[in-house]
């Protein structure tokens, strides 16, 4: 066990300080963040996009827009819904409320997801859900660069964090990984690994949820919505963006190529670079999974999830909290090691008593 971890676990003062900071973070969210966003009506966030999608899904209008001129020199700004049709279907009941009501409900859902994620990290690291642990992990997540930008702009990623966190924190991996896959496809690889490692306990609920989600999306949104997503949205996601904030490891290769002299000005990527990004997006997670194959199953799922996110060509810096379940597992290991070190002297003393007598 390293000295830094040992110092932390032994220091009541340091842990008390973190508790105080965690309480202050909660106060900031309750008394500053929520009031500042409760009555927001501006368009400089994702809420109008999700509201428009809810209305389109409710009235069976087109969910997606084609953008054939898109290339990584551009931003995916504007009213572009990028998620799968079944996610739009889940939003549909909110399509009849007012824009302000939708905004408030959306922020409530995001904050619920944020604290669910924090609670899942507390359970992963300590083996149980606890208020104290939830507040501390909430502080850690909130202090991560980009997180409050994601919350402020009403990005849906906190929902992904919560679902992945619960998949690792509980034994219902099939349910939570399958639910997360209805938003984004990042959790398909860890879901396959969980089926391989844990069998029918994961496979059956996951198969049911994936089938129901796809079937419901197909019935409610139509086959054309899936065609549009595959032909209009996926080509944009597969190209990423060179704008600051996209931290994709796959796209980093193209950034390096540009730095070394590859001539790219604007517009859609040529077939070669586009194929390169697609191959890296698939092979990168598989290679990381191979390297982590001897880790315990839950760590393997975490590595696969993190790699799937980071090797996606479209990966913003506020996707990084997806790494926290793995961090929580190592915190768990560190605490167990600490308990073992303080138990050793006591056990040595107990074994020496008969000899002394």
mmCIF file of C-alpha atoms in Angstrom:
data_model
loop_
_atom_site.group_PDB
_atom_site.id
_atom_site.type_symbol
_atom_site.label_atom_id
_atom_site.label_comp_id
_atom_site.label_asym_id
_atom_site.label_seq_id
_atom_site.Cartn_x
_atom_site.Cartn_y
_atom_site.Cartn_z
ATOM 1 C CA UNK A 1 0.000 0.000 0.000
ATOM 2 C CA UNK A 2 1.470 3.392 -0.990
ATOM 3 C CA UNK A 3 2.180 6.083 1.583
ATOM 4 C CA UNK A 4 -0.273 8.601 0.121
ATOM 5 C CA UNK A 5 -3.230 6.228 0.451
ATOM 6 C CA UNK A 6 -2.107 5.201 3.945
ATOM 7 C CA UNK A 7 -1.882 8.852 5.005
ATOM 8 C CA UNK A 8 -5.372 9.518 3.693
ATOM 9 C CA UNK A 9 -7.027 6.580 5.458
ATOM 10 C CA UNK A 10 -5.263 7.403 8.738
ATOM 11 C CA UNK A 11 -6.057 11.134 8.668
ATOM 12 C CA UNK A 12 -9.363 11.949 10.380
ATOM 13 C CA UNK A 13 -8.695 15.638 9.702
ATOM 14 C CA UNK A 14 -8.344 15.137 5.962
ATOM 15 C CA UNK A 15 -11.494 13.028 5.737
ATOM 16 C CA UNK A 16 -13.389 15.597 7.820
ATOM 17 C CA UNK A 17 -12.226 18.350 5.473
ATOM 18 C CA UNK A 18 -13.545 16.394 2.486
ATOM 19 C CA UNK A 19 -16.882 15.966 4.289
ATOM 20 C CA UNK A 20 -17.108 19.735 4.832
ATOM 21 C CA UNK A 21 -16.268 20.412 1.183
ATOM 22 C CA UNK A 22 -18.878 17.847 0.120
ATOM 23 C CA UNK A 23 -21.520 19.628 2.209
ATOM 24 C CA UNK A 24 -20.510 22.973 0.674
ATOM 25 C CA UNK A 25 -20.816 21.458 -2.796
ATOM 26 C CA UNK A 26 -24.356 20.317 -2.002
ATOM 27 C CA UNK A 27 -25.169 23.808 -0.721
ATOM 28 C CA UNK A 28 -23.794 25.317 -3.934
ATOM 29 C CA UNK A 29 -26.024 23.071 -6.010
ATOM 30 C CA UNK A 30 -29.157 23.716 -3.931
ATOM 31 C CA UNK A 31 -28.783 27.449 -3.345
ATOM 32 C CA UNK A 32 -26.946 28.612 -6.473
ATOM 33 C CA UNK A 33 -27.021 26.147 -9.372
ATOM 34 C CA UNK A 34 -30.687 25.156 -9.171
ATOM 35 C CA UNK A 35 -32.048 28.718 -8.719
ATOM 36 C CA UNK A 36 -29.848 29.947 -11.584
ATOM 37 C CA UNK A 37 -31.223 27.288 -13.950
ATOM 38 C CA UNK A 38 -34.789 26.803 -12.734
ATOM 39 C CA UNK A 39 -36.222 29.602 -14.894
ATOM 40 C CA UNK A 40 -33.802 29.489 -17.825
ATOM 41 C CA UNK A 41 -35.435 30.045 -21.190
ATOM 42 C CA UNK A 42 -32.425 30.747 -23.422
ATOM 43 C CA UNK A 43 -31.417 28.553 -26.339
ATOM 44 C CA UNK A 44 -27.698 28.270 -25.440
ATOM 45 C CA UNK A 45 -28.111 24.697 -24.186
ATOM 46 C CA UNK A 46 -29.456 21.306 -25.279
ATOM 47 C CA UNK A 47 -32.901 21.656 -23.697
ATOM 48 C CA UNK A 48 -34.561 23.156 -26.817
ATOM 49 C CA UNK A 49 -33.244 20.220 -28.869
ATOM 50 C CA UNK A 50 -34.661 17.647 -26.468
ATOM 51 C CA UNK A 51 -37.956 19.559 -26.235
ATOM 52 C CA UNK A 52 -38.277 19.723 -30.015
ATOM 53 C CA UNK A 53 -37.491 15.999 -30.177
ATOM 54 C CA UNK A 54 -40.168 15.237 -27.580
ATOM 55 C CA UNK A 55 -42.701 17.154 -29.671
ATOM 56 C CA UNK A 56 -41.593 15.475 -32.900
ATOM 57 C CA UNK A 57 -41.796 12.036 -31.303
ATOM 58 C CA UNK A 58 -45.223 12.749 -29.823
ATOM 59 C CA UNK A 59 -46.637 13.899 -33.163
ATOM 60 C CA UNK A 60 -44.678 11.330 -35.229
ATOM 61 C CA UNK A 61 -42.649 13.923 -37.110
ATOM 62 C CA UNK A 62 -39.104 13.499 -38.395
ATOM 63 C CA UNK A 63 -36.585 13.241 -35.538
ATOM 64 C CA UNK A 64 -33.374 13.847 -37.463
ATOM 65 C CA UNK A 65 -31.895 16.262 -39.960
ATOM 66 C CA UNK A 66 -29.454 15.418 -42.717
ATOM 67 C CA UNK A 67 -26.185 17.324 -42.820
ATOM 68 C CA UNK A 68 -24.224 15.983 -45.809
ATOM 69 C CA UNK A 69 -21.663 18.808 -45.639
ATOM 70 C CA UNK A 70 -20.588 17.925 -42.081
ATOM 71 C CA UNK A 71 -16.893 17.425 -41.404
ATOM 72 C CA UNK A 72 -14.656 17.573 -38.318
ATOM 73 C CA UNK A 73 -13.917 21.242 -39.042
ATOM 74 C CA UNK A 74 -17.483 21.980 -37.901
ATOM 75 C CA UNK A 75 -19.400 21.763 -34.654
ATOM 76 C CA UNK A 76 -22.579 19.756 -34.201
ATOM 77 C CA UNK A 77 -24.299 22.995 -33.192
ATOM 78 C CA UNK A 78 -27.948 23.623 -33.831
ATOM 79 C CA UNK A 79 -31.072 21.491 -33.406
ATOM 80 C CA UNK A 80 -29.447 18.119 -34.016
ATOM 81 C CA UNK A 81 -30.772 15.179 -32.029
ATOM 82 C CA UNK A 82 -28.070 12.482 -31.979
ATOM 83 C CA UNK A 83 -29.580 9.765 -29.802
ATOM 84 C CA UNK A 84 -31.392 6.582 -30.819
ATOM 85 C CA UNK A 85 -35.130 6.692 -31.675
ATOM 86 C CA UNK A 86 -36.158 4.796 -28.531
ATOM 87 C CA UNK A 87 -34.735 7.624 -26.420
ATOM 88 C CA UNK A 88 -36.936 10.057 -28.352
ATOM 89 C CA UNK A 89 -39.891 7.769 -27.653
ATOM 90 C CA UNK A 90 -39.206 8.007 -23.906
ATOM 91 C CA UNK A 91 -39.240 11.809 -24.197
ATOM 92 C CA UNK A 92 -42.559 11.854 -26.072
ATOM 93 C CA UNK A 93 -44.818 12.180 -22.968
ATOM 94 C CA UNK A 94 -43.111 15.534 -22.266
ATOM 95 C CA UNK A 95 -43.928 16.882 -25.715
ATOM 96 C CA UNK A 96 -47.227 18.385 -24.553
ATOM 97 C CA UNK A 97 -45.899 20.436 -21.627
ATOM 98 C CA UNK A 98 -44.719 24.033 -21.912
ATOM 99 C CA UNK A 99 -41.056 24.751 -22.730
ATOM 100 C CA UNK A 100 -40.445 26.050 -19.180
ATOM 101 C CA UNK A 101 -42.027 22.973 -17.591
ATOM 102 C CA UNK A 102 -39.989 20.709 -19.862
ATOM 103 C CA UNK A 103 -36.805 22.574 -18.905
ATOM 104 C CA UNK A 104 -37.494 22.169 -15.202
ATOM 105 C CA UNK A 105 -38.337 18.484 -15.527
ATOM 106 C CA UNK A 106 -35.197 17.937 -17.597
ATOM 107 C CA UNK A 107 -32.938 19.609 -15.038
ATOM 108 C CA UNK A 108 -34.621 17.577 -12.272
ATOM 109 C CA UNK A 109 -33.902 14.370 -14.218
ATOM 110 C CA UNK A 110 -30.259 15.354 -14.754
ATOM 111 C CA UNK A 111 -29.686 16.195 -11.092
ATOM 112 C CA UNK A 112 -31.375 12.931 -10.076
ATOM 113 C CA UNK A 113 -29.014 11.109 -12.430
ATOM 114 C CA UNK A 114 -26.029 13.025 -11.003
ATOM 115 C CA UNK A 115 -26.793 11.960 -7.417
ATOM 116 C CA UNK A 116 -27.720 8.422 -8.470
ATOM 117 C CA UNK A 117 -24.276 8.194 -10.040
ATOM 118 C CA UNK A 118 -22.667 9.510 -6.848
ATOM 119 C CA UNK A 119 -24.640 6.982 -4.768
ATOM 120 C CA UNK A 120 -23.534 4.141 -7.045
ATOM 121 C CA UNK A 121 -19.888 5.191 -6.621
ATOM 122 C CA UNK A 122 -20.355 5.186 -2.838
ATOM 123 C CA UNK A 123 -21.660 1.627 -3.012
ATOM 124 C CA UNK A 124 -18.853 0.486 -5.319
ATOM 125 C CA UNK A 125 -16.150 1.903 -3.053
ATOM 126 C CA UNK A 126 -17.615 0.923 0.337
ATOM 127 C CA UNK A 127 -20.033 -1.915 -0.398
ATOM 128 C CA UNK A 128 -23.124 0.037 0.658
ATOM 129 C CA UNK A 129 -25.198 3.069 -0.206
ATOM 130 C CA UNK A 130 -24.618 5.924 2.244
ATOM 131 C CA UNK A 131 -25.400 9.632 2.472
ATOM 132 C CA UNK A 132 -21.846 10.501 3.509
ATOM 133 C CA UNK A 133 -20.315 8.497 0.670
ATOM 134 C CA UNK A 134 -22.801 9.921 -1.840
ATOM 135 C CA UNK A 135 -21.945 13.492 -0.843
ATOM 136 C CA UNK A 136 -18.199 12.838 -1.106
ATOM 137 C CA UNK A 137 -18.453 11.208 -4.504
ATOM 138 C CA UNK A 138 -20.794 13.997 -5.592
ATOM 139 C CA UNK A 139 -18.005 16.424 -4.726
ATOM 140 C CA UNK A 140 -15.497 14.410 -6.781
ATOM 141 C CA UNK A 141 -17.789 14.242 -9.807
ATOM 142 C CA UNK A 142 -18.791 17.895 -9.509
ATOM 143 C CA UNK A 143 -15.147 18.979 -9.322
ATOM 144 C CA UNK A 144 -14.335 17.176 -12.583
ATOM 145 C CA UNK A 145 -13.705 19.649 -15.432
ATOM 146 C CA UNK A 146 -16.686 19.939 -17.747
ATOM 147 C CA UNK A 147 -19.262 18.348 -15.455
ATOM 148 C CA UNK A 148 -21.092 21.517 -14.517
ATOM 149 C CA UNK A 149 -20.868 22.667 -18.119
ATOM 150 C CA UNK A 150 -22.689 19.446 -19.084
ATOM 151 C CA UNK A 151 -25.293 19.996 -16.370
ATOM 152 C CA UNK A 152 -25.723 23.679 -17.217
ATOM 153 C CA UNK A 153 -26.190 22.997 -20.929
ATOM 154 C CA UNK A 154 -28.605 20.145 -20.072
ATOM 155 C CA UNK A 155 -26.582 17.430 -21.767
ATOM 156 C CA UNK A 156 -28.031 13.942 -21.291
ATOM 157 C CA UNK A 157 -24.726 12.280 -20.381
ATOM 158 C CA UNK A 158 -25.367 12.260 -16.591
ATOM 159 C CA UNK A 159 -28.030 9.664 -17.368
ATOM 160 C CA UNK A 160 -25.345 7.488 -18.969
ATOM 161 C CA UNK A 161 -23.078 7.937 -15.930
ATOM 162 C CA UNK A 162 -25.877 6.856 -13.591
ATOM 163 C CA UNK A 163 -26.787 3.752 -15.607
ATOM 164 C CA UNK A 164 -23.155 2.617 -15.931
ATOM 165 C CA UNK A 165 -22.541 3.313 -12.233
ATOM 166 C CA UNK A 166 -25.560 1.230 -11.225
ATOM 167 C CA UNK A 167 -24.480 -1.572 -13.572
ATOM 168 C CA UNK A 168 -21.180 -1.828 -11.693
ATOM 169 C CA UNK A 169 -22.622 -1.164 -8.224
ATOM 170 C CA UNK A 170 -25.390 -3.786 -8.367
ATOM 171 C CA UNK A 171 -25.920 -7.280 -9.709
ATOM 172 C CA UNK A 172 -28.473 -6.015 -12.262
ATOM 173 C CA UNK A 173 -25.858 -5.505 -14.946
ATOM 174 C CA UNK A 174 -28.029 -6.810 -17.766
ATOM 175 C CA UNK A 175 -30.736 -4.265 -16.975
ATOM 176 C CA UNK A 176 -28.537 -1.189 -16.553
ATOM 177 C CA UNK A 177 -26.107 -1.879 -19.411
ATOM 178 C CA UNK A 178 -29.070 -2.552 -21.735
ATOM 179 C CA UNK A 179 -30.815 0.651 -20.622
ATOM 180 C CA UNK A 180 -27.623 2.630 -21.213
ATOM 181 C CA UNK A 181 -27.356 1.127 -24.703
ATOM 182 C CA UNK A 182 -30.750 2.679 -25.522
ATOM 183 C CA UNK A 183 -29.070 6.099 -25.193
ATOM 184 C CA UNK A 184 -25.646 5.423 -26.679
ATOM 185 C CA UNK A 185 -23.983 2.250 -27.908
ATOM 186 C CA UNK A 186 -20.914 2.540 -25.647
ATOM 187 C CA UNK A 187 -22.145 -0.157 -23.262
ATOM 188 C CA UNK A 188 -22.626 -2.906 -25.858
ATOM 189 C CA UNK A 189 -19.063 -4.203 -25.391
ATOM 190 C CA UNK A 190 -19.229 -4.366 -21.567
ATOM 191 C CA UNK A 191 -22.672 -5.942 -21.918
ATOM 192 C CA UNK A 192 -21.250 -8.682 -24.150
ATOM 193 C CA UNK A 193 -18.421 -9.216 -21.650
ATOM 194 C CA UNK A 194 -20.916 -9.404 -18.773
ATOM 195 C CA UNK A 195 -22.933 -12.025 -20.676
ATOM 196 C CA UNK A 196 -19.718 -13.985 -21.263
ATOM 197 C CA UNK A 197 -18.646 -13.787 -17.622
ATOM 198 C CA UNK A 198 -22.022 -14.076 -15.872
ATOM 199 C CA UNK A 199 -24.204 -15.946 -18.346
ATOM 200 C CA UNK A 200 -27.982 -16.059 -18.293
ATOM 201 C CA UNK A 201 -28.320 -13.796 -15.259
ATOM 202 C CA UNK A 202 -27.184 -10.916 -17.482
ATOM 203 C CA UNK A 203 -28.199 -12.229 -20.897
ATOM 204 C CA UNK A 204 -31.931 -12.733 -20.297
ATOM 205 C CA UNK A 205 -32.899 -9.295 -18.880
ATOM 206 C CA UNK A 206 -30.556 -7.564 -21.338
ATOM 207 C CA UNK A 207 -32.049 -9.379 -24.334
ATOM 208 C CA UNK A 208 -35.587 -8.572 -23.188
ATOM 209 C CA UNK A 209 -34.830 -4.873 -22.650
ATOM 210 C CA UNK A 210 -32.936 -4.488 -25.926
ATOM 211 C CA UNK A 211 -35.734 -6.193 -27.851
ATOM 212 C CA UNK A 212 -38.490 -4.203 -26.137
ATOM 213 C CA UNK A 213 -36.616 -0.924 -26.600
ATOM 214 C CA UNK A 214 -35.939 -1.508 -30.280
ATOM 215 C CA UNK A 215 -39.438 -2.836 -30.962
ATOM 216 C CA UNK A 216 -41.090 0.073 -29.130
ATOM 217 C CA UNK A 217 -38.904 2.569 -30.973
ATOM 218 C CA UNK A 218 -39.720 0.863 -34.255
ATOM 219 C CA UNK A 219 -43.470 0.930 -33.620
ATOM 220 C CA UNK A 220 -43.584 4.450 -32.195
ATOM 221 C CA UNK A 221 -40.986 6.232 -34.351
ATOM 222 C CA UNK A 222 -41.009 4.068 -37.460
ATOM 223 C CA UNK A 223 -38.348 2.182 -39.395
ATOM 224 C CA UNK A 224 -37.464 5.384 -41.258
ATOM 225 C CA UNK A 225 -36.158 6.909 -37.969
ATOM 226 C CA UNK A 226 -33.575 4.138 -37.634
ATOM 227 C CA UNK A 227 -32.627 4.540 -41.289
ATOM 228 C CA UNK A 228 -32.185 8.287 -40.769
ATOM 229 C CA UNK A 229 -30.132 7.758 -37.627
ATOM 230 C CA UNK A 230 -27.846 5.286 -39.433
ATOM 231 C CA UNK A 231 -27.472 7.409 -42.586
ATOM 232 C CA UNK A 232 -27.667 10.970 -41.254
ATOM 233 C CA UNK A 233 -26.482 10.929 -37.636
ATOM 234 C CA UNK A 234 -23.946 8.101 -37.528
ATOM 235 C CA UNK A 235 -21.786 9.568 -40.346
ATOM 236 C CA UNK A 236 -21.460 12.783 -38.310
ATOM 237 C CA UNK A 237 -20.585 10.960 -35.086
ATOM 238 C CA UNK A 238 -18.029 8.822 -36.917
ATOM 239 C CA UNK A 239 -16.103 11.941 -37.968
ATOM 240 C CA UNK A 240 -15.892 13.714 -34.601
ATOM 241 C CA UNK A 241 -14.795 17.347 -34.518
ATOM 242 C CA UNK A 242 -11.446 19.134 -34.398
ATOM 243 C CA UNK A 243 -12.918 21.776 -32.098
ATOM 244 C CA UNK A 244 -11.300 21.967 -28.624
ATOM 245 C CA UNK A 245 -13.027 19.721 -26.137
ATOM 246 C CA UNK A 246 -13.190 16.584 -28.276
ATOM 247 C CA UNK A 247 -10.663 14.346 -26.499
ATOM 248 C CA UNK A 248 -11.174 11.259 -28.665
ATOM 249 C CA UNK A 249 -8.113 9.021 -28.825
ATOM 250 C CA UNK A 250 -9.076 7.978 -32.355
ATOM 251 C CA UNK A 251 -9.375 11.559 -33.541
ATOM 252 C CA UNK A 252 -6.013 12.318 -31.915
ATOM 253 C CA UNK A 253 -4.422 10.296 -34.725
ATOM 254 C CA UNK A 254 -5.936 12.619 -37.335
ATOM 255 C CA UNK A 255 -4.895 15.651 -35.293
ATOM 256 C CA UNK A 256 -1.335 14.293 -35.355
ATOM 257 C CA UNK A 257 -1.567 13.661 -39.098
ATOM 258 C CA UNK A 258 -2.652 17.281 -39.635
ATOM 259 C CA UNK A 259 0.266 18.450 -37.505
ATOM 260 C CA UNK A 260 2.647 16.325 -39.616
ATOM 261 C CA UNK A 261 1.380 17.740 -42.884
ATOM 262 C CA UNK A 262 -1.823 15.947 -43.883
ATOM 263 C CA UNK A 263 -3.772 18.457 -45.939
ATOM 264 C CA UNK A 264 -7.349 18.838 -44.751
ATOM 265 C CA UNK A 265 -9.282 22.084 -45.024
ATOM 266 C CA UNK A 266 -12.988 21.431 -44.534
ATOM 267 C CA UNK A 267 -15.941 19.260 -45.391
ATOM 268 C CA UNK A 268 -16.575 15.533 -44.949
ATOM 269 C CA UNK A 269 -13.538 13.363 -44.345
ATOM 270 C CA UNK A 270 -12.192 11.338 -47.280
ATOM 271 C CA UNK A 271 -12.949 7.573 -47.172
ATOM 272 C CA UNK A 272 -9.467 6.659 -45.904
ATOM 273 C CA UNK A 273 -9.428 8.810 -42.749
ATOM 274 C CA UNK A 274 -13.075 7.981 -42.096
ATOM 275 C CA UNK A 275 -12.290 4.254 -42.271
ATOM 276 C CA UNK A 276 -9.312 4.813 -39.971
ATOM 277 C CA UNK A 277 -11.524 6.436 -37.347
ATOM 278 C CA UNK A 278 -14.055 3.607 -37.589
ATOM 279 C CA UNK A 279 -11.367 0.931 -37.223
ATOM 280 C CA UNK A 280 -9.778 2.688 -34.260
ATOM 281 C CA UNK A 281 -13.215 3.114 -32.679
ATOM 282 C CA UNK A 282 -13.675 -0.662 -32.793
ATOM 283 C CA UNK A 283 -10.150 -2.023 -32.396
ATOM 284 C CA UNK A 284 -9.144 0.360 -29.591
ATOM 285 C CA UNK A 285 -11.769 -0.914 -27.103
ATOM 286 C CA UNK A 286 -11.105 -4.517 -28.133
ATOM 287 C CA UNK A 287 -7.368 -4.089 -27.550
ATOM 288 C CA UNK A 288 -7.923 -2.486 -24.143
ATOM 289 C CA UNK A 289 -10.299 -5.329 -23.271
ATOM 290 C CA UNK A 290 -7.624 -7.842 -24.232
ATOM 291 C CA UNK A 291 -5.046 -6.084 -22.044
ATOM 292 C CA UNK A 292 -7.492 -6.071 -19.106
ATOM 293 C CA UNK A 293 -8.674 -9.662 -19.607
ATOM 294 C CA UNK A 294 -7.139 -10.905 -16.347
ATOM 295 C CA UNK A 295 -8.768 -8.209 -14.206
ATOM 296 C CA UNK A 296 -11.767 -9.069 -12.059
ATOM 297 C CA UNK A 297 -14.993 -8.930 -14.117
ATOM 298 C CA UNK A 298 -16.308 -5.568 -12.859
ATOM 299 C CA UNK A 299 -12.967 -3.898 -13.615
ATOM 300 C CA UNK A 300 -12.963 -5.502 -17.042
ATOM 301 C CA UNK A 301 -16.420 -4.018 -17.717
ATOM 302 C CA UNK A 302 -15.152 -0.602 -16.608
ATOM 303 C CA UNK A 303 -12.088 -0.726 -18.836
ATOM 304 C CA UNK A 304 -14.242 -1.774 -21.798
ATOM 305 C CA UNK A 305 -16.718 1.045 -21.170
ATOM 306 C CA UNK A 306 -14.022 3.687 -20.760
ATOM 307 C CA UNK A 307 -12.225 2.542 -23.917
ATOM 308 C CA UNK A 308 -15.491 2.505 -25.893
ATOM 309 C CA UNK A 309 -16.090 6.123 -24.894
ATOM 310 C CA UNK A 310 -12.544 7.426 -25.326
ATOM 311 C CA UNK A 311 -11.995 5.760 -28.720
ATOM 312 C CA UNK A 312 -15.262 7.089 -30.103
ATOM 313 C CA UNK A 313 -14.443 9.848 -32.621
ATOM 314 C CA UNK A 314 -16.984 12.057 -30.869
ATOM 315 C CA UNK A 315 -15.895 12.269 -27.221
ATOM 316 C CA UNK A 316 -16.194 15.489 -25.228
ATOM 317 C CA UNK A 317 -14.167 16.138 -22.073
ATOM 318 C CA UNK A 318 -17.326 15.988 -19.939
ATOM 319 C CA UNK A 319 -17.634 12.284 -20.822
ATOM 320 C CA UNK A 320 -14.758 11.611 -18.390
ATOM 321 C CA UNK A 321 -16.921 10.819 -15.315
ATOM 322 C CA UNK A 322 -17.527 7.470 -16.998
ATOM 323 C CA UNK A 323 -14.087 6.602 -15.534
ATOM 324 C CA UNK A 324 -15.253 7.008 -11.935
ATOM 325 C CA UNK A 325 -16.680 3.494 -11.404
ATOM 326 C CA UNK A 326 -13.183 2.142 -12.079
ATOM 327 C CA UNK A 327 -11.692 4.741 -9.725
ATOM 328 C CA UNK A 328 -14.204 3.680 -7.066
ATOM 329 C CA UNK A 329 -13.132 0.049 -7.455
ATOM 330 C CA UNK A 330 -9.507 1.011 -6.807
ATOM 331 C CA UNK A 331 -10.582 3.099 -3.806
ATOM 332 C CA UNK A 332 -12.339 -0.041 -2.525
ATOM 333 C CA UNK A 333 -9.124 -2.033 -2.979
ATOM 334 C CA UNK A 334 -7.100 0.667 -1.239
ATOM 335 C CA UNK A 335 -9.411 0.684 1.778
ATOM 336 C CA UNK A 336 -9.319 -3.102 2.024
ATOM 337 C CA UNK A 337 -5.524 -2.977 1.937
ATOM 338 C CA UNK A 338 -5.578 -0.380 4.719
ATOM 339 C CA UNK A 339 -7.838 -2.571 6.860
ATOM 340 C CA UNK A 340 -5.453 -5.465 6.291
ATOM 341 C CA UNK A 341 -2.435 -3.411 7.416
ATOM 342 C CA UNK A 342 -4.070 -2.323 10.669
ATOM 343 C CA UNK A 343 -5.270 -5.878 11.332
ATOM 344 C CA UNK A 344 -1.785 -7.386 11.003
ATOM 345 C CA UNK A 345 -0.255 -6.003 14.234
ATOM 346 C CA UNK A 346 -3.256 -7.161 16.242
ATOM 347 C CA UNK A 347 -3.112 -10.653 14.811
ATOM 348 C CA UNK A 348 0.651 -10.825 15.420
ATOM 349 C CA UNK A 349 0.146 -9.820 19.054
ATOM 350 C CA UNK A 350 -2.589 -12.419 19.526
ATOM 351 C CA UNK A 351 -0.367 -15.188 18.157
ATOM 352 C CA UNK A 352 2.497 -14.129 20.450
ATOM 353 C CA UNK A 353 0.471 -14.335 23.679
ATOM 354 C CA UNK A 354 0.692 -18.131 24.101
ATOM 355 C CA UNK A 355 4.458 -18.028 23.558
ATOM 356 C CA UNK A 356 4.913 -15.381 26.228
ATOM 357 C CA UNK A 357 2.857 -17.426 28.676
#
